Amino acid sequence: MENKIHQIEQEALAEIEKATDLKSLENVKNKYLSRNSEFNNLKKGMKDIPNEKKPLIGSLLNKVSQKLTSLIDEKNQIFYQKELNEKLLKEKIDITLDGEYIPQGHVHPLSQTINEIVDIFNYLGFSLIDPKLSPEVEVEKYNFDLLNFPKEHPAKDMQDTFYCTSAKNVILRSQTSNAQAREMMNTKPPIKIISPGRVYRNESVSARKNNLFHQIEGLYVDKNVTMTQLKGVLNEFIRLYFGSSRPTRFRSSYFPFTEPSVEIDVQCIMCQGKGCPTCSNTGWLEILGAGMVDPNVLRGVNIDPEVYSGFAFGMGVERLTMLKYAIDDIRLFFNNDERFLKQF
Ligand code: PHE
Protein backbone atom coordinates (compact mmCIF):
# COMPACT_ATOMS: atom_id res chain seq x y z
CA MET A 1 0.00 0.00 0.00
CA GLU A 2 2.72 2.48 0.95
CA ASN A 3 4.60 1.70 -2.21
CA LYS A 4 1.51 2.16 -4.30
CA ILE A 5 0.95 5.60 -2.71
CA HIS A 6 4.52 6.67 -3.40
CA GLN A 7 4.32 5.39 -6.93
CA ILE A 8 1.20 7.41 -7.66
CA GLU A 9 2.79 10.42 -5.98
CA GLN A 10 5.85 10.21 -8.23
CA GLU A 11 3.74 9.87 -11.36
CA ALA A 12 1.56 12.82 -10.36
CA LEU A 13 4.57 15.02 -9.54
CA ALA A 14 6.07 14.27 -12.93
CA GLU A 15 2.85 15.15 -14.70
CA ILE A 16 2.38 18.35 -12.74
CA GLU A 17 5.91 19.28 -13.72
CA LYS A 18 5.10 18.62 -17.38
CA ALA A 19 1.83 20.59 -17.46
CA THR A 20 2.21 23.72 -19.56
CA ASP A 21 -1.13 25.52 -19.27
CA LEU A 22 -4.44 25.69 -17.36
CA LYS A 23 -6.00 23.02 -19.49
CA SER A 24 -3.29 20.37 -19.05
CA LEU A 25 -3.07 21.16 -15.36
CA GLU A 26 -6.80 20.63 -15.05
CA ASN A 27 -6.37 17.21 -16.67
CA VAL A 28 -3.73 16.24 -14.14
CA LYS A 29 -5.95 17.37 -11.30
CA ASN A 30 -8.82 15.27 -12.59
CA LYS A 31 -6.65 12.26 -13.10
CA TYR A 32 -5.14 12.23 -9.59
CA LEU A 33 -7.49 14.05 -7.27
CA SER A 34 -11.01 13.55 -8.62
CA ARG A 35 -13.48 11.25 -6.93
CA ASN A 36 -12.84 8.38 -9.33
CA SER A 37 -9.08 8.71 -9.38
CA GLU A 38 -6.84 5.79 -8.47
CA PHE A 39 -5.63 7.78 -5.50
CA ASN A 40 -9.10 8.26 -4.16
CA ASN A 41 -9.78 4.56 -4.60
CA LEU A 42 -6.86 3.90 -2.27
CA LYS A 43 -8.58 6.06 0.35
CA LYS A 44 -11.69 3.96 -0.01
CA GLY A 45 -9.52 0.83 0.55
CA MET A 46 -8.57 2.02 4.07
CA LYS A 47 -11.26 -0.14 5.62
CA ASP A 48 -9.32 -3.31 4.58
CA ILE A 49 -6.06 -2.14 6.19
CA PRO A 50 -5.20 -3.79 9.50
CA ASN A 51 -6.00 -1.47 12.38
CA GLU A 52 -2.40 -0.98 13.58
CA LYS A 53 -1.35 0.29 10.14
CA LYS A 54 -4.28 2.63 9.68
CA PRO A 55 -2.75 5.77 11.30
CA LEU A 56 0.39 5.51 9.25
CA ILE A 57 -1.31 4.89 5.90
CA GLY A 58 -3.99 7.44 6.69
CA SER A 59 -1.58 10.23 7.42
CA LEU A 60 0.53 9.32 4.40
CA LEU A 61 -2.53 9.52 2.12
CA ASN A 62 -3.45 12.92 3.57
CA LYS A 63 0.06 14.28 3.26
CA VAL A 64 0.38 13.25 -0.37
CA SER A 65 -3.07 14.52 -1.21
CA GLN A 66 -2.34 17.92 0.40
CA LYS A 67 1.02 18.14 -1.31
CA LEU A 68 -0.44 17.44 -4.77
CA THR A 69 -3.33 19.85 -4.19
CA SER A 70 -1.13 22.73 -3.12
CA LEU A 71 1.34 22.14 -5.96
CA ILE A 72 -1.48 22.14 -8.48
CA ASP A 73 -3.05 25.29 -6.95
CA GLU A 74 0.24 27.09 -7.01
CA LYS A 75 0.87 26.29 -10.66
CA ASN A 76 -2.75 27.05 -11.46
CA GLN A 77 -2.30 30.56 -10.10
CA ILE A 78 0.79 31.11 -12.22
CA PHE A 79 -0.85 29.83 -15.41
CA TYR A 80 -3.98 31.86 -14.73
CA GLN A 81 -1.99 35.10 -14.41
CA LYS A 82 0.02 34.29 -17.50
CA GLU A 83 -3.02 33.56 -19.63
CA LEU A 84 -4.83 36.64 -18.35
CA ASN A 85 -1.86 38.86 -19.23
CA GLU A 86 -1.70 37.41 -22.72
CA LYS A 87 -5.42 37.96 -23.19
CA LEU A 88 -5.25 41.56 -21.98
CA LEU A 89 -2.44 42.30 -24.41
CA LYS A 90 -4.31 40.75 -27.32
CA GLU A 91 -7.82 42.08 -26.70
CA LYS A 92 -7.40 45.81 -26.70
CA ILE A 93 -10.54 48.02 -26.89
CA ASP A 94 -10.33 51.38 -28.62
CA ILE A 95 -12.52 53.51 -26.40
CA THR A 96 -12.27 56.43 -28.84
CA LEU A 97 -14.27 54.52 -31.50
CA ASP A 98 -17.80 55.79 -32.27
CA GLY A 99 -20.68 53.75 -30.80
CA GLU A 100 -22.91 51.79 -33.14
CA TYR A 101 -26.05 53.73 -34.22
CA ILE A 102 -29.20 51.90 -33.17
CA PRO A 103 -32.28 53.57 -34.65
CA GLN A 104 -35.17 53.95 -32.20
CA GLY A 105 -38.87 54.20 -32.90
CA HIS A 106 -40.96 56.90 -31.27
CA VAL A 107 -44.51 57.93 -30.49
CA HIS A 108 -46.68 58.93 -33.49
CA PRO A 109 -47.22 62.73 -33.76
CA LEU A 110 -50.98 62.33 -33.20
CA SER A 111 -50.37 60.31 -30.03
CA GLN A 112 -47.88 62.96 -28.93
CA THR A 113 -50.57 65.64 -29.33
CA ILE A 114 -53.14 63.52 -27.47
CA ASN A 115 -50.68 62.96 -24.61
CA GLU A 116 -49.90 66.66 -24.46
CA ILE A 117 -53.59 67.68 -24.42
CA VAL A 118 -54.45 65.05 -21.81
CA ASP A 119 -51.64 66.43 -19.62
CA ILE A 120 -52.99 69.98 -19.97
CA PHE A 121 -56.53 68.95 -19.01
CA ASN A 122 -55.30 66.83 -16.13
CA TYR A 123 -53.60 69.97 -14.90
CA LEU A 124 -56.93 71.83 -15.28
CA GLY A 125 -58.69 69.20 -13.14
CA PHE A 126 -60.17 66.88 -15.78
CA SER A 127 -59.58 63.14 -15.54
CA LEU A 128 -59.55 60.52 -18.28
CA ILE A 129 -62.82 58.72 -18.89
CA ASP A 130 -63.10 54.99 -18.30
CA PRO A 131 -62.50 53.66 -21.87
CA LYS A 132 -65.49 51.33 -21.47
CA LEU A 133 -67.70 54.44 -21.57
CA SER A 134 -66.20 55.62 -24.85
CA PRO A 135 -66.61 52.87 -27.50
CA GLU A 136 -65.69 53.36 -31.16
CA VAL A 137 -68.34 50.93 -32.34
CA GLU A 138 -71.52 52.50 -31.06
CA VAL A 139 -75.31 52.42 -31.30
CA GLU A 140 -77.25 55.39 -32.66
CA LYS A 141 -78.76 56.04 -29.24
CA TYR A 142 -75.51 57.36 -27.69
CA ASN A 143 -74.04 58.94 -30.81
CA PHE A 144 -77.26 60.80 -31.75
CA ASP A 145 -80.55 60.24 -29.90
CA LEU A 146 -79.47 61.02 -26.33
CA LEU A 147 -77.59 64.02 -27.73
CA ASN A 148 -80.83 65.61 -28.82
CA PHE A 149 -80.39 64.95 -32.53
CA PRO A 150 -83.78 65.09 -34.27
CA LYS A 151 -84.76 61.78 -35.93
CA GLU A 152 -84.15 63.15 -39.41
CA HIS A 153 -80.89 65.00 -38.74
CA PRO A 154 -78.61 64.98 -41.83
CA ALA A 155 -75.60 63.77 -39.79
CA LYS A 156 -77.46 60.48 -39.31
CA ASP A 157 -77.54 60.02 -43.06
CA MET A 158 -75.62 57.06 -44.49
CA GLN A 159 -73.61 59.60 -46.46
CA ASP A 160 -72.16 61.04 -43.27
CA THR A 161 -72.02 58.09 -40.89
CA PHE A 162 -70.75 54.54 -41.37
CA TYR A 163 -73.51 52.06 -40.58
CA CYS A 164 -72.99 48.39 -39.90
CA THR A 165 -74.68 46.39 -42.66
CA SER A 166 -75.38 43.28 -40.57
CA ALA A 167 -76.69 44.83 -37.33
CA LYS A 168 -79.40 47.45 -37.06
CA ASN A 169 -78.47 50.82 -35.48
CA VAL A 170 -74.81 49.89 -35.06
CA ILE A 171 -72.41 52.56 -36.33
CA LEU A 172 -68.81 53.71 -36.14
CA ARG A 173 -69.11 56.74 -33.89
CA SER A 174 -69.00 60.03 -35.77
CA GLN A 175 -67.95 62.04 -32.69
CA THR A 176 -66.44 61.43 -29.24
CA SER A 177 -69.58 63.13 -27.86
CA ASN A 178 -71.01 59.59 -27.69
CA ALA A 179 -69.16 59.38 -24.35
CA GLN A 180 -71.23 62.21 -22.82
CA ALA A 181 -74.48 60.33 -22.22
CA ARG A 182 -72.66 57.16 -21.19
CA GLU A 183 -70.61 59.07 -18.62
CA MET A 184 -73.63 60.96 -17.23
CA MET A 185 -75.67 57.75 -16.92
CA ASN A 186 -72.77 56.06 -15.17
CA THR A 187 -71.63 58.79 -12.77
CA LYS A 188 -73.44 61.37 -10.63
CA PRO A 189 -72.24 65.00 -10.91
CA PRO A 190 -69.76 66.53 -10.33
CA ILE A 191 -68.39 65.15 -13.60
CA LYS A 192 -65.17 66.49 -15.09
CA ILE A 193 -63.76 64.19 -17.76
CA ILE A 194 -62.00 64.14 -21.09
CA SER A 195 -62.34 61.36 -23.63
CA PRO A 196 -59.85 61.05 -26.51
CA GLY A 197 -60.35 58.66 -29.40
CA ARG A 198 -60.92 57.81 -33.05
CA VAL A 199 -64.02 58.93 -34.92
CA TYR A 200 -65.26 58.05 -38.40
CA ARG A 201 -67.12 59.99 -41.07
CA ASN A 202 -68.18 58.91 -44.49
CA GLU A 203 -66.47 61.75 -46.34
CA SER A 204 -64.33 62.03 -49.42
CA VAL A 205 -60.68 62.25 -48.43
CA SER A 206 -58.76 65.47 -49.16
CA ALA A 207 -55.87 67.52 -47.77
CA ARG A 208 -58.22 68.76 -45.03
CA LYS A 209 -60.45 65.74 -44.44
CA ASN A 210 -59.96 62.08 -43.71
CA ASN A 211 -62.71 59.58 -42.96
CA LEU A 212 -60.89 58.50 -39.82
CA PHE A 213 -59.65 61.17 -37.43
CA HIS A 214 -59.24 61.86 -33.71
CA GLN A 215 -61.15 64.01 -31.26
CA ILE A 216 -60.84 64.85 -27.59
CA GLU A 217 -64.15 65.38 -25.84
CA GLY A 218 -64.49 67.28 -22.59
CA LEU A 219 -67.47 67.34 -20.23
CA TYR A 220 -67.97 69.28 -17.02
CA VAL A 221 -71.28 68.96 -15.14
CA ASP A 222 -71.87 70.40 -11.68
CA LYS A 223 -73.96 72.99 -9.89
CA ASN A 224 -73.47 76.54 -11.28
CA VAL A 225 -71.27 75.71 -14.27
CA THR A 226 -71.18 78.80 -16.52
CA MET A 227 -70.26 79.88 -20.02
CA THR A 228 -67.57 82.11 -18.52
CA GLN A 229 -65.90 79.02 -17.07
CA LEU A 230 -66.07 77.35 -20.47
CA LYS A 231 -64.31 80.33 -22.04
CA GLY A 232 -61.76 80.44 -19.25
CA VAL A 233 -60.89 76.74 -19.52
CA LEU A 234 -60.62 76.77 -23.33
CA ASN A 235 -58.58 79.99 -23.42
CA GLU A 236 -56.21 78.52 -20.86
CA PHE A 237 -55.97 75.32 -22.89
CA ILE A 238 -55.08 77.27 -26.06
CA ARG A 239 -52.49 79.33 -24.21
CA LEU A 240 -50.85 76.19 -22.81
CA TYR A 241 -51.00 74.20 -26.05
CA PHE A 242 -49.78 76.87 -28.49
CA GLY A 243 -47.96 79.26 -26.20
CA SER A 244 -49.58 82.65 -25.65
CA SER A 245 -48.94 84.13 -29.06
CA ARG A 246 -51.76 82.68 -31.24
CA PRO A 247 -54.73 84.91 -32.06
CA THR A 248 -58.05 83.08 -31.49
CA ARG A 249 -61.74 83.90 -31.84
CA PHE A 250 -64.99 82.50 -30.42
CA ARG A 251 -67.78 82.28 -32.98
CA SER A 252 -71.38 81.45 -32.18
CA SER A 253 -72.49 78.15 -33.71
CA TYR A 254 -75.03 75.35 -33.46
CA PHE A 255 -74.94 71.77 -32.11
CA PRO A 256 -78.09 69.83 -31.17
CA PHE A 257 -76.64 68.95 -27.74
CA THR A 258 -75.35 72.36 -26.59
CA GLU A 259 -77.09 75.70 -26.15
CA PRO A 260 -75.60 78.21 -26.60
CA SER A 261 -72.91 76.75 -28.86
CA VAL A 262 -69.60 78.16 -30.04
CA GLU A 263 -66.73 77.27 -32.30
CA ILE A 264 -63.18 78.41 -31.70
CA ASP A 265 -60.87 79.39 -34.53
CA VAL A 266 -57.12 79.83 -34.34
CA GLN A 267 -55.32 82.05 -36.81
CA CYS A 268 -53.95 80.03 -39.75
CA ILE A 269 -50.28 79.32 -39.20
CA MET A 270 -49.59 78.82 -42.92
CA CYS A 271 -50.47 82.41 -43.91
CA GLN A 272 -50.52 84.23 -40.55
CA GLY A 273 -54.13 85.23 -41.18
CA LYS A 274 -53.60 86.62 -44.69
CA GLY A 275 -55.60 83.86 -46.39
CA CYS A 276 -54.35 80.75 -48.19
CA PRO A 277 -55.68 77.44 -49.57
CA THR A 278 -55.27 75.68 -46.20
CA CYS A 279 -57.73 78.05 -44.49
CA SER A 280 -59.90 78.56 -47.61
CA ASN A 281 -58.70 82.15 -47.67
CA THR A 282 -60.38 83.00 -44.37
CA GLY A 283 -57.20 83.38 -42.31
CA TRP A 284 -58.72 81.17 -39.58
CA LEU A 285 -58.94 77.44 -38.81
CA GLU A 286 -61.59 75.92 -36.60
CA ILE A 287 -60.16 73.71 -33.85
CA LEU A 288 -63.14 72.86 -31.68
CA GLY A 289 -66.85 73.01 -31.05
CA ALA A 290 -68.26 73.64 -27.59
CA GLY A 291 -71.20 74.91 -25.62
CA MET A 292 -73.40 74.63 -22.56
CA VAL A 293 -74.97 71.16 -22.25
CA ASP A 294 -78.54 71.40 -23.54
CA PRO A 295 -81.17 70.88 -20.78
CA ASN A 296 -82.79 68.21 -22.97
CA VAL A 297 -79.59 66.18 -22.84
CA LEU A 298 -79.44 66.44 -19.04
CA ARG A 299 -83.07 65.38 -18.71
CA GLY A 300 -82.42 62.41 -21.03
CA VAL A 301 -79.85 61.03 -18.59
CA ASN A 302 -81.88 61.87 -15.46
CA ILE A 303 -79.93 64.88 -14.33
CA ASP A 304 -82.14 67.77 -13.22
CA PRO A 305 -81.29 70.86 -15.36
CA GLU A 306 -82.80 73.08 -12.65
CA VAL A 307 -80.05 71.93 -10.29
CA TYR A 308 -77.14 71.16 -12.56
CA SER A 309 -75.56 72.75 -15.62
CA GLY A 310 -72.55 71.84 -17.66
CA PHE A 311 -70.32 72.57 -20.60
CA ALA A 312 -68.88 70.30 -23.27
CA PHE A 313 -66.28 70.65 -25.97
CA GLY A 314 -64.85 68.49 -28.73
CA MET A 315 -61.55 69.26 -30.45
CA GLY A 316 -59.88 67.88 -33.55
CA VAL A 317 -56.48 66.32 -32.83
CA GLU A 318 -55.27 66.39 -36.45
CA ARG A 319 -56.20 70.07 -36.84
CA LEU A 320 -54.40 71.00 -33.62
CA THR A 321 -51.29 69.11 -34.69
CA MET A 322 -51.34 70.64 -38.19
CA LEU A 323 -51.64 74.11 -36.71
CA LYS A 324 -48.79 73.63 -34.29
CA TYR A 325 -46.30 72.25 -36.81
CA ALA A 326 -47.55 73.87 -40.05
CA ILE A 327 -48.55 70.58 -41.67
CA ASP A 328 -50.69 71.26 -44.74
CA ASP A 329 -52.11 67.80 -45.53
CA ILE A 330 -54.01 65.59 -43.06
CA ARG A 331 -53.21 62.45 -45.07
CA LEU A 332 -49.56 62.66 -43.96
CA PHE A 333 -50.62 61.34 -40.55
CA PHE A 334 -51.94 58.14 -42.02
CA ASN A 335 -49.45 57.25 -44.78
CA ASN A 336 -46.74 55.91 -42.47
CA ASP A 337 -44.07 57.66 -44.49
CA GLU A 338 -40.95 57.60 -42.35
CA ARG A 339 -39.61 60.80 -43.89
CA PHE A 340 -42.59 62.58 -42.32
CA LEU A 341 -42.80 60.66 -39.03
CA LYS A 342 -39.08 60.98 -38.32
CA GLN A 343 -39.41 64.74 -37.95
CA PHE A 344 -41.31 64.46 -34.66
N1 PHE B 1 -69.09 66.68 -31.40
C1 PHE B 1 -68.94 67.96 -32.07
C2 PHE B 1 -68.34 67.72 -33.45
O1 PHE B 1 -67.84 66.65 -33.71
C3 PHE B 1 -68.08 68.90 -31.26
C4 PHE B 1 -68.71 69.29 -29.95
C5 PHE B 1 -68.44 68.59 -28.81
C6 PHE B 1 -69.55 70.42 -29.87
C7 PHE B 1 -68.98 68.96 -27.59
C8 PHE B 1 -70.09 70.78 -28.69
C9 PHE B 1 -69.82 70.07 -27.56
O2 PHE B 1 -68.32 68.58 -34.28
PDB file of N, CA, C and O in Angstrom, residues 9-50:
ATOM      1  N   GLU A   9       2.280   9.079  -6.266  1.00  0.00           N
ATOM      2  CA  GLU A   9       2.790  10.421  -5.980  1.00  0.00           C
ATOM      3  C   GLU A   9       3.839  10.823  -7.008  1.00  0.00           C
ATOM      4  O   GLU A   9       3.781  11.930  -7.559  1.00  0.00           O
ATOM      5  N   GLN A  10       4.787   9.896  -7.279  1.00  0.00           N
ATOM      6  CA  GLN A  10       5.855  10.211  -8.234  1.00  0.00           C
ATOM      7  C   GLN A  10       5.289  10.518  -9.618  1.00  0.00           C
ATOM      8  O   GLN A  10       5.681  11.488 -10.263  1.00  0.00           O
ATOM      9  N   GLU A  11       4.337   9.653 -10.049  1.00  0.00           N
ATOM     10  CA  GLU A  11       3.740   9.873 -11.361  1.00  0.00           C
ATOM     11  C   GLU A  11       3.076  11.243 -11.435  1.00  0.00           C
ATOM     12  O   GLU A  11       3.272  11.997 -12.388  1.00  0.00           O
ATOM     13  N   ALA A  12       2.297  11.558 -10.380  1.00  0.00           N
ATOM     14  CA  ALA A  12       1.559  12.818 -10.361  1.00  0.00           C
ATOM     15  C   ALA A  12       2.521  13.992 -10.382  1.00  0.00           C
ATOM     16  O   ALA A  12       2.351  14.953 -11.154  1.00  0.00           O
ATOM     17  N   LEU A  13       3.591  13.918  -9.570  1.00  0.00           N
ATOM     18  CA  LEU A  13       4.567  15.016  -9.536  1.00  0.00           C
ATOM     19  C   LEU A  13       5.169  15.251 -10.910  1.00  0.00           C
ATOM     20  O   LEU A  13       5.294  16.394 -11.365  1.00  0.00           O
ATOM     21  N   ALA A  14       5.475  14.139 -11.604  1.00  0.00           N
ATOM     22  CA  ALA A  14       6.070  14.267 -12.932  1.00  0.00           C
ATOM     23  C   ALA A  14       5.094  14.947 -13.880  1.00  0.00           C
ATOM     24  O   ALA A  14       5.471  15.821 -14.673  1.00  0.00           O
ATOM     25  N   GLU A  15       3.817  14.570 -13.771  1.00  0.00           N
ATOM     26  CA  GLU A  15       2.847  15.153 -14.699  1.00  0.00           C
ATOM     27  C   GLU A  15       2.550  16.624 -14.392  1.00  0.00           C
ATOM     28  O   GLU A  15       2.331  17.420 -15.293  1.00  0.00           O
ATOM     29  N   ILE A  16       2.556  16.934 -13.092  1.00  0.00           N
ATOM     30  CA  ILE A  16       2.379  18.351 -12.741  1.00  0.00           C
ATOM     31  C   ILE A  16       3.522  19.164 -13.331  1.00  0.00           C
ATOM     32  O   ILE A  16       3.340  20.233 -13.910  1.00  0.00           O
ATOM     33  N   GLU A  17       4.711  18.640 -13.200  1.00  0.00           N
ATOM     34  CA  GLU A  17       5.912  19.284 -13.717  1.00  0.00           C
ATOM     35  C   GLU A  17       5.780  19.526 -15.227  1.00  0.00           C
ATOM     36  O   GLU A  17       6.139  20.578 -15.745  1.00  0.00           O
ATOM     37  N   LYS A  18       5.184  18.547 -15.920  1.00  0.00           N
ATOM     38  CA  LYS A  18       5.102  18.625 -17.376  1.00  0.00           C
ATOM     39  C   LYS A  18       3.988  19.563 -17.876  1.00  0.00           C
ATOM     40  O   LYS A  18       4.044  20.012 -19.015  1.00  0.00           O
ATOM     41  N   ALA A  19       2.980  19.784 -17.002  1.00  0.00           N
ATOM     42  CA  ALA A  19       1.826  20.585 -17.458  1.00  0.00           C
ATOM     43  C   ALA A  19       2.279  21.977 -17.885  1.00  0.00           C
ATOM     44  O   ALA A  19       3.121  22.589 -17.229  1.00  0.00           O
ATOM     45  N   THR A  20       1.737  22.451 -19.030  1.00  0.00           N
ATOM     46  CA  THR A  20       2.215  23.724 -19.564  1.00  0.00           C
ATOM     47  C   THR A  20       1.161  24.839 -19.527  1.00  0.00           C
ATOM     48  O   THR A  20       1.465  25.990 -19.771  1.00  0.00           O
ATOM     49  N   ASP A  21      -0.087  24.468 -19.306  1.00  0.00           N
ATOM     50  CA  ASP A  21      -1.127  25.517 -19.271  1.00  0.00           C
ATOM     51  C   ASP A  21      -2.302  25.083 -18.382  1.00  0.00           C
ATOM     52  O   ASP A  21      -2.306  23.969 -17.858  1.00  0.00           O
ATOM     53  N   LEU A  22      -3.288  25.964 -18.231  1.00  0.00           N
ATOM     54  CA  LEU A  22      -4.438  25.687 -17.356  1.00  0.00           C
ATOM     55  C   LEU A  22      -5.131  24.388 -17.724  1.00  0.00           C
ATOM     56  O   LEU A  22      -5.500  23.587 -16.871  1.00  0.00           O
ATOM     57  N   LYS A  23      -5.250  24.188 -19.027  1.00  0.00           N
ATOM     58  CA  LYS A  23      -6.000  23.018 -19.492  1.00  0.00           C
ATOM     59  C   LYS A  23      -5.300  21.713 -19.091  1.00  0.00           C
ATOM     60  O   LYS A  23      -5.920  20.813 -18.514  1.00  0.00           O
ATOM     61  N   SER A  24      -3.986  21.623 -19.362  1.00  0.00           N
ATOM     62  CA  SER A  24      -3.291  20.375 -19.054  1.00  0.00           C
ATOM     63  C   SER A  24      -3.195  20.159 -17.545  1.00  0.00           C
ATOM     64  O   SER A  24      -3.261  19.030 -17.051  1.00  0.00           O
ATOM     65  N   LEU A  25      -3.133  21.277 -16.813  1.00  0.00           N
ATOM     66  CA  LEU A  25      -3.072  21.163 -15.356  1.00  0.00           C
ATOM     67  C   LEU A  25      -4.401  20.614 -14.806  1.00  0.00           C
ATOM     68  O   LEU A  25      -4.443  19.768 -13.911  1.00  0.00           O
ATOM     69  N   GLU A  26      -5.460  21.097 -15.418  1.00  0.00           N
ATOM     70  CA  GLU A  26      -6.798  20.626 -15.052  1.00  0.00           C
ATOM     71  C   GLU A  26      -6.910  19.116 -15.257  1.00  0.00           C
ATOM     72  O   GLU A  26      -7.459  18.388 -14.420  1.00  0.00           O
ATOM     73  N   ASN A  27      -6.345  18.656 -16.390  1.00  0.00           N
ATOM     74  CA  ASN A  27      -6.371  17.211 -16.667  1.00  0.00           C
ATOM     75  C   ASN A  27      -5.644  16.412 -15.600  1.00  0.00           C
ATOM     76  O   ASN A  27      -6.117  15.371 -15.145  1.00  0.00           O
ATOM     77  N   VAL A  28      -4.504  16.928 -15.184  1.00  0.00           N
ATOM     78  CA  VAL A  28      -3.734  16.239 -14.135  1.00  0.00           C
ATOM     79  C   VAL A  28      -4.547  16.184 -12.839  1.00  0.00           C
ATOM     80  O   VAL A  28      -4.644  15.145 -12.173  1.00  0.00           O
ATOM     81  N   LYS A  29      -5.160  17.289 -12.532  1.00  0.00           N
ATOM     82  CA  LYS A  29      -5.955  17.368 -11.303  1.00  0.00           C
ATOM     83  C   LYS A  29      -7.077  16.326 -11.327  1.00  0.00           C
ATOM     84  O   LYS A  29      -7.306  15.605 -10.341  1.00  0.00           O
ATOM     85  N   ASN A  30      -7.745  16.248 -12.467  1.00  0.00           N
ATOM     86  CA  ASN A  30      -8.822  15.265 -12.589  1.00  0.00           C
ATOM     87  C   ASN A  30      -8.316  13.843 -12.451  1.00  0.00           C
ATOM     88  O   ASN A  30      -8.922  13.010 -11.791  1.00  0.00           O
ATOM     89  N   LYS A  31      -7.185  13.627 -13.090  1.00  0.00           N
ATOM     90  CA  LYS A  31      -6.652  12.258 -13.102  1.00  0.00           C
ATOM     91  C   LYS A  31      -6.262  11.780 -11.697  1.00  0.00           C
ATOM     92  O   LYS A  31      -6.512  10.651 -11.326  1.00  0.00           O
ATOM     93  N   TYR A  32      -5.680  12.677 -10.879  1.00  0.00           N
ATOM     94  CA  TYR A  32      -5.140  12.229  -9.594  1.00  0.00           C
ATOM     95  C   TYR A  32      -5.978  12.599  -8.372  1.00  0.00           C
ATOM     96  O   TYR A  32      -5.853  11.961  -7.335  1.00  0.00           O
ATOM     97  N   LEU A  33      -6.789  13.619  -8.490  1.00  0.00           N
ATOM     98  CA  LEU A  33      -7.494  14.051  -7.273  1.00  0.00           C
ATOM     99  C   LEU A  33      -9.022  13.965  -7.354  1.00  0.00           C
ATOM    100  O   LEU A  33      -9.698  14.220  -6.370  1.00  0.00           O
ATOM    101  N   SER A  34      -9.542  13.605  -8.533  1.00  0.00           N
ATOM    102  CA  SER A  34     -11.007  13.553  -8.625  1.00  0.00           C
ATOM    103  C   SER A  34     -11.552  12.348  -7.857  1.00  0.00           C
ATOM    104  O   SER A  34     -10.805  11.492  -7.412  1.00  0.00           O
ATOM    105  N   ARG A  35     -12.864  12.308  -7.747  1.00  0.00           N
ATOM    106  CA  ARG A  35     -13.476  11.255  -6.930  1.00  0.00           C
ATOM    107  C   ARG A  35     -13.208   9.845  -7.443  1.00  0.00           C
ATOM    108  O   ARG A  35     -13.105   8.902  -6.673  1.00  0.00           O
ATOM    109  N   ASN A  36     -13.062   9.729  -8.788  1.00  0.00           N
ATOM    110  CA  ASN A  36     -12.845   8.382  -9.332  1.00  0.00           C
ATOM    111  C   ASN A  36     -11.384   8.065  -9.575  1.00  0.00           C
ATOM    112  O   ASN A  36     -11.060   7.064 -10.211  1.00  0.00           O
ATOM    113  N   SER A  37     -10.510   8.940  -9.115  1.00  0.00           N
ATOM    114  CA  SER A  37      -9.085   8.713  -9.382  1.00  0.00           C
ATOM    115  C   SER A  37      -8.587   7.487  -8.618  1.00  0.00           C
ATOM    116  O   SER A  37      -9.176   7.058  -7.622  1.00  0.00           O
ATOM    117  N   GLU A  38      -7.473   6.958  -9.113  1.00  0.00           N
ATOM    118  CA  GLU A  38      -6.844   5.794  -8.469  1.00  0.00           C
ATOM    119  C   GLU A  38      -6.483   6.110  -7.021  1.00  0.00           C
ATOM    120  O   GLU A  38      -6.682   5.322  -6.118  1.00  0.00           O
ATOM    121  N   PHE A  39      -6.039   7.335  -6.829  1.00  0.00           N
ATOM    122  CA  PHE A  39      -5.634   7.782  -5.504  1.00  0.00           C
ATOM    123  C   PHE A  39      -6.808   7.780  -4.528  1.00  0.00           C
ATOM    124  O   PHE A  39      -6.705   7.295  -3.406  1.00  0.00           O
ATOM    125  N   ASN A  40      -7.913   8.245  -5.004  1.00  0.00           N
ATOM    126  CA  ASN A  40      -9.102   8.263  -4.163  1.00  0.00           C
ATOM    127  C   ASN A  40      -9.589   6.845  -3.857  1.00  0.00           C
ATOM    128  O   ASN A  40     -10.107   6.567  -2.783  1.00  0.00           O
ATOM    129  N   ASN A  41      -9.415   5.969  -4.832  1.00  0.00           N
ATOM    130  CA  ASN A  41      -9.782   4.565  -4.596  1.00  0.00           C
ATOM    131  C   ASN A  41      -8.968   3.957  -3.461  1.00  0.00           C
ATOM    132  O   ASN A  41      -9.460   3.145  -2.685  1.00  0.00           O
ATOM    133  N   LEU A  42      -7.704   4.398  -3.372  1.00  0.00           N
ATOM    134  CA  LEU A  42      -6.859   3.903  -2.270  1.00  0.00           C
ATOM    135  C   LEU A  42      -7.460   4.314  -0.928  1.00  0.00           C
ATOM    136  O   LEU A  42      -7.502   3.537   0.010  1.00  0.00           O
ATOM    137  N   LYS A  43      -7.956   5.573  -0.899  1.00  0.00           N
ATOM    138  CA  LYS A  43      -8.577   6.058   0.351  1.00  0.00           C
ATOM    139  C   LYS A  43      -9.759   5.169   0.739  1.00  0.00           C
ATOM    140  O   LYS A  43      -9.957   4.837   1.898  1.00  0.00           O
ATOM    141  N   LYS A  44     -10.524   4.808  -0.291  1.00  0.00           N
ATOM    142  CA  LYS A  44     -11.687   3.965  -0.006  1.00  0.00           C
ATOM    143  C   LYS A  44     -11.253   2.606   0.529  1.00  0.00           C
ATOM    144  O   LYS A  44     -11.965   1.968   1.301  1.00  0.00           O
ATOM    145  N   GLY A  45     -10.012   2.134   0.112  1.00  0.00           N
ATOM    146  CA  GLY A  45      -9.521   0.826   0.547  1.00  0.00           C
ATOM    147  C   GLY A  45      -9.046   0.803   1.996  1.00  0.00           C
ATOM    148  O   GLY A  45      -8.645  -0.248   2.508  1.00  0.00           O
ATOM    149  N   MET A  46      -9.066   1.929   2.674  1.00  0.00           N
ATOM    150  CA  MET A  46      -8.574   2.017   4.066  1.00  0.00           C
ATOM    151  C   MET A  46      -9.251   1.012   4.994  1.00  0.00           C
ATOM    152  O   MET A  46      -8.651   0.522   5.942  1.00  0.00           O
ATOM    153  N   LYS A  47     -10.535   0.750   4.693  1.00  0.00           N
ATOM    154  CA  LYS A  47     -11.264  -0.136   5.616  1.00  0.00           C
ATOM    155  C   LYS A  47     -10.658  -1.559   5.669  1.00  0.00           C
ATOM    156  O   LYS A  47     -10.854  -2.283   6.632  1.00  0.00           O
ATOM    157  N   ASP A  48      -9.919  -1.955   4.595  1.00  0.00           N
ATOM    158  CA  ASP A  48      -9.318  -3.305   4.585  1.00  0.00           C
ATOM    159  C   ASP A  48      -7.930  -3.342   5.219  1.00  0.00           C
ATOM    160  O   ASP A  48      -7.316  -4.397   5.329  1.00  0.00           O
ATOM    161  N   ILE A  49      -7.422  -2.183   5.607  1.00  0.00           N
ATOM    162  CA  ILE A  49      -6.061  -2.138   6.190  1.00  0.00           C
ATOM    163  C   ILE A  49      -6.156  -2.579   7.660  1.00  0.00           C
ATOM    164  O   ILE A  49      -7.090  -2.171   8.357  1.00  0.00           O
ATOM    165  N   PRO A  50      -5.193  -3.387   8.085  1.00  0.00           N
ATOM    166  CA  PRO A  50      -5.197  -3.787   9.502  1.00  0.00           C
ATOM    167  C   PRO A  50      -5.122  -2.548  10.399  1.00  0.00           C
ATOM    168  O   PRO A  50      -4.459  -1.569  10.037  1.00  0.00           O
TER     169      PRO A  50
END
